[in-house]
Tab-separated table of C-alpha atoms in Angstrom:
chain	number	residue	atom	x	y	z
A	1	GLY	CA	-10.757	-16.798	-83.818
A	2	ARG	CA	-13.343	-17.590	-86.056
A	3	LEU	CA	-13.091	-20.631	-88.731
A	4	LYS	CA	-12.694	-19.523	-92.369
A	5	ALA	CA	-14.125	-21.790	-94.876
A	6	GLY	CA	-11.839	-22.163	-97.423
A	7	VAL	CA	-8.589	-21.789	-95.853
A	8	LEU	CA	-6.552	-24.375	-97.146
A	9	VAL	CA	-7.547	-25.658	-100.523
A	10	LEU	CA	-6.094	-29.029	-100.840
A	11	CYS	CA	-7.914	-30.333	-103.720
A	12	ARG	CA	-6.886	-29.727	-107.068
A	13	PHE	CA	-9.332	-31.109	-110.096
A	14	VAL	CA	-8.097	-31.626	-113.951
A	15	VAL	CA	-10.924	-31.721	-116.120
A	16	LEU	CA	-10.102	-33.360	-119.212
A	17	GLU	CA	-12.357	-34.020	-122.101
A	18	GLY	CA	-11.371	-34.246	-126.049
A	19	GLU	CA	-7.621	-33.720	-127.246
A	20	ALA	CA	-6.279	-33.754	-123.518
A	21	LYS	CA	-8.655	-36.825	-122.674
A	22	THR	CA	-7.348	-38.600	-125.515
A	23	LYS	CA	-3.303	-37.473	-124.730
A	24	PHE	CA	-4.160	-39.326	-121.054
A	25	GLU	CA	-5.244	-42.338	-122.378
A	26	THR	CA	-2.219	-42.786	-124.425
A	27	LEU	CA	0.254	-41.307	-121.492
A	28	THR	CA	-1.521	-43.673	-119.604
A	29	ILE	CA	-0.659	-46.606	-121.812
A	30	ASP	CA	2.328	-45.591	-122.878
A	31	LEU	CA	3.222	-45.007	-118.679
A	32	VAL	CA	2.101	-48.667	-117.784
A	33	GLY	CA	4.004	-50.185	-120.447
A	34	GLN	CA	7.082	-47.941	-119.165
A	35	TYR	CA	7.019	-48.832	-115.384
A	36	THR	CA	4.878	-52.079	-114.903
A	37	THR	CA	7.571	-55.052	-114.501
A	38	PRO	CA	8.170	-57.616	-115.558
A	39	ALA	CA	7.486	-57.235	-118.979
A	40	ASP	CA	5.063	-60.059	-119.576
A	41	LYS	CA	3.071	-58.108	-117.194
A	42	SER	CA	3.737	-55.141	-118.831
A	43	GLU	CA	2.621	-56.616	-122.251
A	44	GLU	CA	-0.681	-58.304	-121.120
A	45	ALA	CA	-1.894	-54.453	-118.844
A	46	VAL	CA	-1.070	-52.899	-122.327
A	47	SER	CA	-3.236	-55.083	-123.731
A	48	ARG	CA	-5.643	-55.233	-121.487
A	49	LEU	CA	-5.557	-51.094	-121.294
A	50	LYS	CA	-5.913	-50.914	-125.320
A	51	GLY	CA	-8.556	-52.904	-124.998
A	52	LYS	CA	-10.349	-50.988	-122.562
A	53	ALA	CA	-9.083	-47.784	-124.928
A	54	SER	CA	-11.258	-49.194	-127.949
A	55	LYS	CA	-13.998	-50.459	-125.430
A	56	THR	CA	-15.391	-48.564	-122.668
A	57	TRP	CA	-13.246	-45.655	-122.310
A	58	PRO	CA	-14.542	-43.953	-125.461
A	59	LEU	CA	-18.206	-44.250	-123.282
A	60	VAL	CA	-16.232	-41.434	-120.627
A	61	SER	CA	-17.069	-37.650	-121.876
A	62	HIS	CA	-14.447	-36.282	-119.279
A	63	TYR	CA	-12.012	-37.287	-116.268
A	64	ILE	CA	-11.646	-35.785	-113.499
A	65	VAL	CA	-8.374	-36.337	-111.890
A	66	ILE	CA	-8.556	-36.410	-108.505
A	67	CYS	CA	-5.121	-34.282	-106.909
A	68	MET	CA	-4.070	-33.263	-103.810
A	69	GLN	CA	-1.822	-30.543	-102.871
A	70	PRO	CA	-1.124	-29.997	-99.538
A	71	LYS	CA	-0.897	-26.481	-98.007
A	72	SER	CA	1.186	-25.324	-94.488
A	73	SER	CA	-1.432	-23.224	-92.477
A	74	GLU	CA	-0.570	-19.456	-93.236
A	75	LYS	CA	-0.708	-18.606	-89.426
A	76	SER	CA	1.077	-21.936	-87.621
A	77	GLY	CA	3.324	-22.976	-90.719
A	78	LYS	CA	2.418	-26.313	-90.025
A	79	LYS	CA	0.048	-29.155	-92.589
A	80	ASN	CA	-2.239	-31.211	-91.463
A	81	PRO	CA	-1.751	-34.866	-91.025
A	82	GLU	CA	-2.082	-36.536	-94.610
A	83	TRP	CA	-4.646	-38.752	-92.992
A	84	GLU	CA	-6.771	-35.518	-92.853
A	85	GLU	CA	-6.345	-34.412	-96.658
A	86	ILE	CA	-7.107	-37.515	-97.902
A	87	ALA	CA	-10.048	-37.226	-96.053
A	88	ALA	CA	-10.918	-33.674	-96.877
A	89	VAL	CA	-10.410	-34.673	-100.866
A	90	SER	CA	-12.874	-37.957	-100.287
A	91	CYS	CA	-15.204	-35.353	-99.305
A	92	ALA	CA	-15.064	-33.335	-102.101
A	93	VAL	CA	-15.102	-36.088	-104.207
A	94	GLN	CA	-18.383	-36.956	-102.826
A	95	ASN	CA	-19.565	-33.702	-103.279
A	96	LEU	CA	-18.824	-34.072	-107.094
A	97	ALA	CA	-20.368	-37.728	-107.413
A	98	LEU	CA	-23.439	-36.411	-105.679
A	99	MET	CA	-23.950	-33.244	-108.204
A	100	ALA	CA	-23.131	-35.503	-110.976
A	101	THR	CA	-25.793	-37.713	-109.946
A	102	ALA	CA	-28.526	-34.996	-109.259
A	103	GLN	CA	-27.161	-33.973	-112.808
A	104	GLY	CA	-28.357	-37.118	-114.294
A	105	LEU	CA	-24.699	-38.073	-114.929
A	106	ALA	CA	-23.079	-41.333	-114.020
A	107	GLY	CA	-19.668	-41.408	-112.637
A	108	TYR	CA	-16.966	-43.899	-110.270
A	109	TRP	CA	-14.130	-42.810	-108.748
A	110	SER	CA	-11.020	-45.147	-110.131
A	111	SER	CA	-7.450	-45.489	-108.392
A	112	TRP	CA	-6.309	-45.528	-111.813
A	113	GLN	CA	-2.677	-47.216	-113.017
A	114	ALA	CA	-0.578	-46.944	-110.399
A	115	ALA	CA	2.378	-47.396	-113.057
A	116	ALA	CA	1.123	-44.521	-114.877
A	117	ARG	CA	-1.055	-42.311	-111.994
A	118	ASP	CA	2.416	-42.483	-109.955
A	119	ALA	CA	5.017	-41.344	-112.719
A	120	PRO	CA	7.117	-38.313	-112.795
A	121	GLU	CA	5.641	-37.626	-116.519
A	122	MET	CA	1.748	-38.280	-115.004
A	123	ALA	CA	2.844	-35.182	-112.194
A	124	ALA	CA	4.050	-33.320	-115.082
A	125	PHE	CA	1.056	-33.891	-117.305
A	126	LEU	CA	-1.374	-33.047	-114.363
A	127	GLY	CA	0.699	-29.889	-113.177
A	128	ILE	CA	1.278	-31.411	-109.542
A	129	ASP	CA	4.853	-31.189	-107.779
A	130	PRO	CA	5.008	-34.615	-105.684
A	131	THR	CA	8.524	-33.051	-104.212
A	132	GLN	CA	6.187	-30.499	-102.900
A	133	GLY	CA	3.742	-33.417	-101.330
A	134	ASP	CA	1.386	-33.299	-104.228
A	135	LYS	CA	-0.670	-36.516	-104.954
A	136	CYS	CA	-2.775	-38.082	-107.865
A	137	LEU	CA	-5.551	-39.700	-106.147
A	138	GLY	CA	-7.364	-41.294	-108.945
A	139	VAL	CA	-9.532	-40.177	-111.404
A	140	TYR	CA	-12.811	-39.745	-111.808
A	141	SER	CA	-14.901	-41.079	-114.831
A	142	LEU	CA	-17.878	-38.985	-115.709
A	143	GLY	CA	-20.362	-39.801	-118.548
A	144	LEU	CA	-24.177	-41.234	-119.268
A	145	SER	CA	-25.684	-43.845	-118.512
A	146	ASP	CA	-29.014	-45.047	-119.616
A	147	ARG	CA	-29.481	-47.084	-116.453
A	148	LEU	CA	-29.940	-44.100	-114.420
A	149	ALA	CA	-33.385	-43.208	-115.707
A	150	GLY	CA	-34.693	-46.387	-114.005
A	151	TYR	CA	-33.435	-44.966	-110.883
A	152	LYS	CA	-35.443	-41.892	-110.370
């Protein structure tokens, strides 16, 4: 048989801007407060995130939430090993980073806040289903940088 590109679509990018971006940030802070233990660590984490929300998060124009949605092969019904699927999604994110840089944009891949990233409420917000093996692998933060012009 022939190898067909694009038979299995493993990644789902959820692009957030404007109001959706703000909801995502608020949800992150709320979930970190809810799921981080002990309580003193929770308060410290929430305080740190509120600082980011007022200083660095406004510099981000878009969040691209990186999700993995493993699928079974239509022919065999088998799933690939998880490491292969994570590697495939990582390649897609590398391509995203290369294209962003080529367009003069700055960005980075963050694992995000685990307490928020792995919460069922976040999965619902992102439209993924952890019971089917779907996972959020982090967030690519995208924006403009004055420093990039100096590298060309």
